[in-house]
């Protein structure tokens, strides 16, 4: 199982370049609300939109599609019960962050990664 947060990556790329959601929406030809949905993972960008996002931010499609392991967790080697525990932790982080209007941060992914690594020992 791979846990990947595309919305957080899009938000990170956008904010690093000091681009507003409105500006990104205009470049993509979508509404600001749509960009917000992409960043909150309530909507998945179509393939062509992902290509445009990759082009705008000079990012690879592999990165945007979670093929690189930056910001991902692997549960390879975990038992089913351990995998369910990791999933529950991720869900808890996401629920907590949804209440505050944020997504999982890289630091939170790192903590979850450490927990996963400990479970595989």
XYZ file of C-alpha atoms in Angstrom:
121
model
C 0.000 0.000 0.000
C 1.255 3.450 -0.838
C -0.122 6.484 0.945
C 0.262 9.545 -1.219
C -1.123 13.042 -0.841
C -1.333 14.641 -4.288
C -3.281 17.615 -2.924
C -0.549 18.473 -0.440
C 2.040 18.294 -3.216
C 0.036 20.605 -5.492
C -0.437 23.061 -2.615
C 3.287 22.907 -1.776
C 4.338 23.514 -5.376
C 1.889 26.404 -5.662
C 2.836 28.118 -2.413
C 6.580 27.689 -3.010
C 6.137 29.708 -6.190
C 3.900 32.251 -4.440
C 1.002 31.547 -6.806
C -2.549 31.943 -5.513
C -5.239 29.353 -6.114
C -6.929 31.890 -8.390
C -3.765 32.365 -10.460
C -3.287 28.609 -10.819
C -6.961 28.192 -11.701
C -6.636 30.823 -14.437
C -3.578 29.056 -15.877
C -5.393 25.714 -15.834
C -8.667 27.073 -17.173
C -10.632 25.883 -14.143
C -12.321 27.619 -11.216
C -10.575 28.566 -8.001
C -12.948 26.166 -6.217
C -11.696 23.339 -8.436
C -8.075 24.034 -7.480
C -9.173 24.056 -3.836
C -10.793 20.637 -4.352
C -7.584 19.295 -5.919
C -5.559 20.524 -2.941
C -8.040 19.108 -0.426
C -8.202 15.764 -2.264
C -11.944 16.022 -2.767
C -11.469 15.963 -6.543
C -8.822 14.305 -8.709
C -7.420 16.357 -11.575
C -7.958 14.785 -15.012
C -4.838 13.555 -16.811
C -4.567 16.624 -19.053
C -4.862 18.912 -16.031
C -2.097 16.958 -14.284
C 0.071 17.445 -17.361
C -0.616 21.181 -17.203
C 0.201 21.289 -13.484
C 3.449 19.417 -14.154
C 4.331 21.906 -16.870
C 3.453 24.978 -14.781
C 5.558 23.796 -11.828
C 8.284 22.062 -13.845
C 7.513 18.824 -12.016
C 7.476 15.328 -13.430
C 4.281 13.398 -13.967
C 5.873 10.627 -11.885
C 6.054 12.992 -8.935
C 2.479 14.222 -9.385
C 1.204 10.653 -9.725
C 3.045 9.421 -6.632
C 5.633 7.333 -8.458
C 8.497 8.919 -6.563
C 8.639 8.102 -2.898
C 8.670 11.666 -1.641
C 5.682 12.019 0.671
C 4.672 8.361 0.438
C 4.579 5.547 2.948
C 5.109 1.934 2.051
C 3.567 -0.786 4.175
C 5.484 -3.494 2.341
C 6.508 -6.140 4.859
C 3.808 -5.297 7.396
C 1.172 -7.727 8.532
C -2.432 -7.006 7.671
C -3.063 -5.833 11.250
C -0.035 -3.512 11.145
C -1.149 -2.133 7.781
C -4.600 -1.411 9.211
C -2.952 0.383 12.155
C -0.932 2.594 9.805
C -4.070 3.314 7.751
C -5.914 4.277 10.951
C -3.084 6.645 11.923
C -3.124 8.282 8.496
C -6.898 8.637 8.677
C -6.600 10.192 12.151
C -4.019 12.704 10.876
C -6.226 13.547 7.909
C -9.332 14.000 10.070
C -7.428 16.235 12.496
C -5.988 18.275 9.641
C -9.353 18.509 7.886
C -10.749 20.092 11.046
C -8.049 22.761 10.831
C -8.247 23.063 7.035
C -4.787 21.603 6.409
C -3.366 18.533 4.704
C -0.756 16.082 5.957
C 2.583 17.850 6.181
C 5.939 16.373 5.230
C 6.734 16.205 8.958
C 3.591 14.164 9.581
C 4.517 11.840 6.718
C 7.974 11.488 8.319
C 6.424 10.533 11.678
C 4.188 7.983 9.981
C 7.235 6.667 8.120
C 9.109 6.189 11.407
C 6.132 4.351 12.876
C 5.968 2.128 9.800
C 9.715 1.435 10.009
C 9.400 0.464 13.675
C 6.566 -1.919 12.882
C 8.733 -3.767 10.341
C 11.512 -4.500 12.863
